PDB file of C-alpha atoms in Angstrom:
ATOM      1  CA  MET A   1       9.879 -46.947 -69.257  1.00  0.00           C
ATOM      2  CA  PHE A   2       7.009 -44.498 -68.732  1.00  0.00           C
ATOM      3  CA  LYS A   3       4.389 -45.870 -66.350  1.00  0.00           C
ATOM      4  CA  LYS A   4       0.880 -45.527 -67.800  1.00  0.00           C
ATOM      5  CA  ARG A   5      -1.290 -43.816 -65.198  1.00  0.00           C
ATOM      6  CA  LEU A   6      -4.904 -44.894 -64.977  1.00  0.00           C
ATOM      7  CA  PRO A   7      -7.413 -42.042 -65.069  1.00  0.00           C
ATOM      8  CA  THR A   8      -8.703 -40.988 -61.678  1.00  0.00           C
ATOM      9  CA  PRO A   9     -12.465 -41.450 -61.363  1.00  0.00           C
ATOM     10  CA  ALA A  10     -14.392 -38.186 -61.267  1.00  0.00           C
ATOM     11  CA  HIS A  11     -14.963 -36.745 -57.801  1.00  0.00           C
ATOM     12  CA  ASN A  12     -17.014 -33.721 -56.784  1.00  0.00           C
ATOM     13  CA  SER A  13     -14.556 -32.505 -54.155  1.00  0.00           C
ATOM     14  CA  GLU A  14     -11.048 -33.020 -52.863  1.00  0.00           C
ATOM     15  CA  LYS A  15     -12.578 -34.465 -49.694  1.00  0.00           C
ATOM     16  CA  GLU A  16     -14.374 -37.094 -51.799  1.00  0.00           C
ATOM     17  CA  LEU A  17     -11.151 -37.841 -53.748  1.00  0.00           C
ATOM     18  CA  SER A  18      -9.224 -38.196 -50.497  1.00  0.00           C
ATOM     19  CA  ALA A  19     -11.840 -40.510 -48.917  1.00  0.00           C
ATOM     20  CA  TRP A  20     -11.821 -42.765 -51.999  1.00  0.00           C
ATOM     21  CA  ALA A  21      -8.018 -43.024 -52.253  1.00  0.00           C
ATOM     22  CA  LEU A  22      -7.357 -43.379 -48.522  1.00  0.00           C
ATOM     23  CA  GLY A  23     -10.125 -45.975 -48.198  1.00  0.00           C
ATOM     24  CA  GLU A  24      -8.409 -48.077 -50.864  1.00  0.00           C
ATOM     25  CA  LEU A  25      -4.938 -47.633 -49.317  1.00  0.00           C
ATOM     26  CA  ALA A  26      -5.892 -48.332 -45.681  1.00  0.00           C
ATOM     27  CA  GLN A  27      -5.028 -52.023 -45.955  1.00  0.00           C
ATOM     28  CA  TRP A  28      -1.359 -51.206 -46.667  1.00  0.00           C
ATOM     29  CA  PHE A  29      -0.832 -47.942 -44.763  1.00  0.00           C
ATOM     30  CA  THR A  30      -1.699 -46.318 -41.479  1.00  0.00           C
ATOM     31  CA  ILE A  31      -3.194 -42.940 -42.270  1.00  0.00           C
ATOM     32  CA  ALA A  32      -3.175 -39.659 -40.376  1.00  0.00           C
ATOM     33  CA  GLN A  33      -5.272 -36.869 -41.866  1.00  0.00           C
ATOM     34  CA  GLU A  34      -4.916 -33.098 -41.630  1.00  0.00           C
ATOM     35  CA  VAL A  35      -1.411 -33.281 -40.130  1.00  0.00           C
ATOM     36  CA  PRO A  36      -0.001 -29.923 -39.012  1.00  0.00           C
ATOM     37  CA  GLY A  37       3.561 -28.815 -39.510  1.00  0.00           C
ATOM     38  CA  ARG A  38       5.903 -25.848 -39.363  1.00  0.00           C
ATOM     39  CA  HIS A  39       7.590 -24.638 -42.521  1.00  0.00           C
ATOM     40  CA  CYS A  40      11.263 -23.640 -42.265  1.00  0.00           C
ATOM     41  CA  GLY A  41      10.062 -20.062 -42.886  1.00  0.00           C
ATOM     42  CA  GLY A  42       8.030 -20.211 -39.659  1.00  0.00           C
ATOM     43  CA  ARG A  43       4.537 -20.565 -41.117  1.00  0.00           C
ATOM     44  CA  THR A  44       2.165 -23.255 -39.804  1.00  0.00           C
ATOM     45  CA  VAL A  45       0.660 -25.435 -42.557  1.00  0.00           C
ATOM     46  CA  ARG A  46      -1.437 -28.588 -42.816  1.00  0.00           C
ATOM     47  CA  ILE A  47      -1.162 -31.531 -45.223  1.00  0.00           C
ATOM     48  CA  ASP A  48      -4.113 -33.671 -46.303  1.00  0.00           C
ATOM     49  CA  ALA A  49      -2.652 -37.004 -45.173  1.00  0.00           C
ATOM     50  CA  VAL A  50       0.443 -38.848 -44.027  1.00  0.00           C
ATOM     51  CA  LEU A  51       0.842 -42.490 -45.038  1.00  0.00           C
ATOM     52  CA  ARG A  52       3.077 -44.869 -43.112  1.00  0.00           C
ATOM     53  CA  PRO A  53       3.471 -48.431 -44.421  1.00  0.00           C
ATOM     54  CA  ARG A  54       1.969 -51.039 -42.094  1.00  0.00           C
ATOM     55  CA  ASP A  55       4.869 -53.363 -42.861  1.00  0.00           C
ATOM     56  CA  ARG A  56       8.107 -51.363 -42.802  1.00  0.00           C
ATOM     57  CA  GLU A  57      10.554 -54.278 -42.593  1.00  0.00           C
ATOM     58  CA  LEU A  58      11.497 -54.227 -46.273  1.00  0.00           C
ATOM     59  CA  TRP A  59      11.934 -50.466 -46.532  1.00  0.00           C
ATOM     60  CA  ARG A  60      15.473 -49.102 -46.438  1.00  0.00           C
ATOM     61  CA  ASP A  61      14.260 -46.439 -44.014  1.00  0.00           C
ATOM     62  CA  PRO A  62      12.225 -48.150 -41.260  1.00  0.00           C
ATOM     63  CA  ASP A  63      10.691 -44.774 -40.278  1.00  0.00           C
ATOM     64  CA  ILE A  64       9.416 -44.084 -43.797  1.00  0.00           C
ATOM     65  CA  ALA A  65       6.269 -42.017 -44.190  1.00  0.00           C
ATOM     66  CA  PHE A  66       4.864 -39.979 -47.076  1.00  0.00           C
ATOM     67  CA  GLY A  67       2.879 -36.758 -47.086  1.00  0.00           C
ATOM     68  CA  VAL A  68       0.004 -36.697 -49.586  1.00  0.00           C
ATOM     69  CA  GLU A  69      -1.620 -33.614 -51.068  1.00  0.00           C
ATOM     70  CA  PHE A  70      -4.926 -34.171 -52.888  1.00  0.00           C
ATOM     71  CA  LYS A  71      -6.010 -31.685 -55.563  1.00  0.00           C
ATOM     72  CA  LEU A  72      -8.599 -31.481 -58.285  1.00  0.00           C
ATOM     73  CA  ALA A  73      -6.404 -29.226 -60.424  1.00  0.00           C
ATOM     74  CA  CYS A  74      -7.268 -29.275 -64.122  1.00  0.00           C
ATOM     75  CA  ARG A  75     -10.647 -30.855 -63.341  1.00  0.00           C
ATOM     76  CA  HIS A  76     -12.707 -28.535 -65.534  1.00  0.00           C
ATOM     77  CA  SER A  77     -10.125 -26.924 -67.780  1.00  0.00           C
ATOM     78  CA  TRP A  78      -6.411 -26.415 -68.018  1.00  0.00           C
ATOM     79  CA  ASP A  79      -5.280 -23.658 -65.657  1.00  0.00           C
ATOM     80  CA  THR A  80      -1.506 -23.244 -65.520  1.00  0.00           C
ATOM     81  CA  ARG A  81      -1.653 -21.001 -62.452  1.00  0.00           C
ATOM     82  CA  GLU A  82      -3.613 -23.549 -60.412  1.00  0.00           C
ATOM     83  CA  TYR A  83      -1.505 -26.452 -61.666  1.00  0.00           C
ATOM     84  CA  THR A  84       1.905 -24.861 -61.081  1.00  0.00           C
ATOM     85  CA  ALA A  85       0.787 -23.531 -57.679  1.00  0.00           C
ATOM     86  CA  TRP A  86       0.001 -27.128 -56.671  1.00  0.00           C
ATOM     87  CA  ALA A  87       3.460 -28.305 -57.789  1.00  0.00           C
ATOM     88  CA  ALA A  88       5.081 -25.406 -55.925  1.00  0.00           C
ATOM     89  CA  GLN A  89       3.027 -26.175 -52.805  1.00  0.00           C
ATOM     90  CA  MET A  90       4.296 -29.742 -52.767  1.00  0.00           C
ATOM     91  CA  VAL A  91       7.915 -28.673 -53.221  1.00  0.00           C
ATOM     92  CA  ASP A  92       7.385 -26.193 -50.385  1.00  0.00           C
ATOM     93  CA  TYR A  93       5.934 -28.981 -48.204  1.00  0.00           C
ATOM     94  CA  THR A  94       9.212 -30.941 -48.417  1.00  0.00           C
ATOM     95  CA  HIS A  95      10.669 -28.195 -46.170  1.00  0.00           C
ATOM     96  CA  VAL A  96       8.083 -28.651 -43.427  1.00  0.00           C
ATOM     97  CA  ASP A  97       8.676 -30.348 -40.094  1.00  0.00           C
ATOM     98  CA  TRP A  98       5.447 -32.395 -39.848  1.00  0.00           C
ATOM     99  CA  ALA A  99       4.251 -33.036 -36.279  1.00  0.00           C
ATOM    100  CA  GLY A 100       5.405 -36.516 -35.287  1.00  0.00           C
ATOM    101  CA  TYR A 101       7.056 -37.226 -38.662  1.00  0.00           C
ATOM    102  CA  GLY A 102       9.739 -34.639 -39.447  1.00  0.00           C
ATOM    103  CA  ARG A 103      10.432 -33.772 -43.078  1.00  0.00           C
ATOM    104  CA  LEU A 104       8.712 -36.042 -45.584  1.00  0.00           C
ATOM    105  CA  PRO A 105       8.703 -36.843 -49.279  1.00  0.00           C
ATOM    106  CA  ILE A 106       5.445 -35.469 -50.673  1.00  0.00           C
ATOM    107  CA  LEU A 107       3.125 -37.288 -53.082  1.00  0.00           C
ATOM    108  CA  ALA A 108       0.644 -35.771 -55.515  1.00  0.00           C
ATOM    109  CA  CYS A 109      -2.710 -37.473 -55.832  1.00  0.00           C
ATOM    110  CA  PRO A 110      -3.888 -37.714 -58.516  1.00  0.00           C
ATOM    111  CA  SER A 111      -0.760 -37.823 -60.663  1.00  0.00           C
ATOM    112  CA  LEU A 112       0.813 -34.487 -61.533  1.00  0.00           C
ATOM    113  CA  VAL A 113       2.118 -35.842 -64.822  1.00  0.00           C
ATOM    114  CA  GLU A 114      -1.075 -37.516 -66.073  1.00  0.00           C
ATOM    115  CA  PRO A 115      -2.378 -34.345 -67.803  1.00  0.00           C
ATOM    116  CA  PHE A 116       0.842 -34.301 -69.881  1.00  0.00           C
ATOM    117  CA  SER A 117       0.872 -37.994 -70.747  1.00  0.00           C
ATOM    118  CA  THR A 118      -1.169 -37.798 -73.946  1.00  0.00           C
ATOM    119  CA  GLY A 119      -0.722 -36.070 -77.255  1.00  0.00           C
ATOM    120  CA  GLU A 120       2.348 -35.449 -79.349  1.00  0.00           C
ATOM    121  CA  GLY A 121       5.405 -35.154 -77.116  1.00  0.00           C
ATOM    122  CA  GLY A 122       3.239 -35.618 -74.034  1.00  0.00           C
ATOM    123  CA  ILE A 123       5.144 -38.520 -72.537  1.00  0.00           C
ATOM    124  CA  GLY A 124       8.456 -36.695 -72.893  1.00  0.00           C
ATOM    125  CA  ARG A 125       7.089 -33.627 -71.100  1.00  0.00           C
ATOM    126  CA  ALA A 126       5.535 -35.815 -68.406  1.00  0.00           C
ATOM    127  CA  GLN A 127       8.809 -37.642 -67.809  1.00  0.00           C
ATOM    128  CA  LEU A 128      10.751 -34.390 -67.597  1.00  0.00           C
ATOM    129  CA  LEU A 129       8.270 -32.973 -65.079  1.00  0.00           C
ATOM    130  CA  ALA A 130       8.314 -36.169 -62.987  1.00  0.00           C
ATOM    131  CA  HIS A 131      12.122 -36.262 -62.942  1.00  0.00           C
ATOM    132  CA  LEU A 132      12.373 -32.580 -62.031  1.00  0.00           C
ATOM    133  CA  LEU A 133       9.873 -32.880 -59.169  1.00  0.00           C
ATOM    134  CA  GLY A 134      11.622 -36.042 -57.982  1.00  0.00           C
ATOM    135  CA  GLN A 135      14.784 -33.980 -57.438  1.00  0.00           C
ATOM    136  CA  PHE A 136      12.757 -32.049 -54.858  1.00  0.00           C
ATOM    137  CA  ARG A 137      11.408 -35.278 -53.223  1.00  0.00           C
ATOM    138  CA  VAL A 138       7.971 -34.867 -54.799  1.00  0.00           C
ATOM    139  CA  GLY A 139       6.449 -38.020 -56.247  1.00  0.00           C
ATOM    140  CA  GLU A 140       3.067 -39.436 -57.149  1.00  0.00           C
ATOM    141  CA  LEU A 141       0.434 -41.553 -55.485  1.00  0.00           C
ATOM    142  CA  THR A 142      -1.362 -42.957 -58.502  1.00  0.00           C
ATOM    143  CA  ARG A 143      -2.784 -46.074 -60.039  1.00  0.00           C
ATOM    144  CA  THR A 144      -0.786 -47.537 -62.913  1.00  0.00           C
ATOM    145  CA  ALA A 145      -1.911 -50.014 -65.537  1.00  0.00           C
ATOM    146  CA  GLN A 146       0.993 -52.295 -64.624  1.00  0.00           C
ATOM    147  CA  GLU A 147       0.864 -52.298 -60.821  1.00  0.00           C
ATOM    148  CA  GLY A 148      -2.331 -50.792 -59.404  1.00  0.00           C
ATOM    149  CA  TRP A 149      -1.839 -48.240 -56.628  1.00  0.00           C
ATOM    150  CA  SER A 150       1.786 -47.117 -56.742  1.00  0.00           C
ATOM    151  CA  ILE A 151       4.168 -44.665 -55.139  1.00  0.00           C
ATOM    152  CA  LEU A 152       6.351 -43.317 -57.932  1.00  0.00           C
ATOM    153  CA  MET A 153       9.417 -41.114 -57.770  1.00  0.00           C
ATOM    154  CA  HIS A 154      11.129 -39.735 -60.889  1.00  0.00           C
ATOM    155  CA  ASP A 155       8.385 -41.264 -63.090  1.00  0.00           C
ATOM    156  CA  THR A 156       9.827 -44.768 -63.468  1.00  0.00           C
ATOM    157  CA  HIS A 157      10.980 -45.593 -59.947  1.00  0.00           C
ATOM    158  CA  VAL A 158       8.294 -47.583 -58.153  1.00  0.00           C
ATOM    159  CA  MET A 159       8.941 -47.274 -54.428  1.00  0.00           C
ATOM    160  CA  TRP A 160       5.925 -49.443 -53.627  1.00  0.00           C
ATOM    161  CA  SER A 161       3.023 -50.937 -55.544  1.00  0.00           C
ATOM    162  CA  GLN A 162      -0.198 -52.718 -54.748  1.00  0.00           C
ATOM    163  CA  VAL A 163       0.809 -55.656 -56.962  1.00  0.00           C
ATOM    164  CA  ARG A 164       4.451 -56.165 -55.926  1.00  0.00           C
ATOM    165  CA  GLY A 165       4.796 -54.412 -52.577  1.00  0.00           C
ATOM    166  CA  VAL A 166       8.032 -52.621 -51.646  1.00  0.00           C
ATOM    167  CA  ARG A 167      10.279 -52.351 -54.668  1.00  0.00           C
ATOM    168  CA  GLU A 168      12.820 -49.562 -54.953  1.00  0.00           C
ATOM    169  CA  GLY A 169      11.947 -48.483 -51.426  1.00  0.00           C
ATOM    170  CA  GLN A 170      14.205 -51.355 -50.359  1.00  0.00           C
ATOM    171  CA  ARG A 171      17.234 -49.581 -51.848  1.00  0.00           C
ATOM    172  CA  TRP A 172      16.317 -45.921 -51.865  1.00  0.00           C
ATOM    173  CA  GLY A 173      16.599 -43.786 -48.768  1.00  0.00           C
ATOM    174  CA  LEU A 174      14.094 -40.950 -48.964  1.00  0.00           C
ATOM    175  CA  ARG A 175      15.467 -38.769 -46.198  1.00  0.00           C
ATOM    176  CA  PRO A 176      16.098 -35.129 -47.128  1.00  0.00           C
ATOM    177  CA  PRO A 177      19.428 -34.659 -48.884  1.00  0.00           C
ATOM    178  CA  VAL A 178      21.760 -31.871 -47.899  1.00  0.00           C
ATOM    179  CA  GLY A 179      23.630 -30.100 -50.649  1.00  0.00           C
ATOM    180  CA  ASN A 180      24.110 -32.110 -53.848  1.00  0.00           C
ATOM    181  CA  ARG A 181      23.381 -35.474 -52.154  1.00  0.00           C
TER     182      ARG A 181
END
């Protein structure tokens, strides 16, 4: 079942968006900001934040952490170049060895699929996009109507939520797959 994403409040900058979201999430996660890493192609990059659950006992992977990339894509108007570049950046970031963390699943904040979730056929396109990005270990850090702040993978799989805590993160390992799983 498609998870209804709540609209992200307007922010004037990505720094303001990041401060708002990370301030709300600090009670459940330890947060490192501006974490450097080395891409498998040799380039040095930096991610906006890394979240590590404060209570990792229920997670299948006790070393779980998530990279988060904040963007204000589509803030003023629809720009496919900016939007698809953000999606590509996050896929690229799954191939980075992040200092102190290794390779991480990457979360979009706000939701990458929210712009597609309205209008005729919108939910179908949003689900397809979320499932495709999930194959690359890219998920969402978003607020849903059902569960508040949530970490979603493949659209419907709630790894963790503000309301119910660790959910599918108990069963799902999020380490990088090799080959076809």
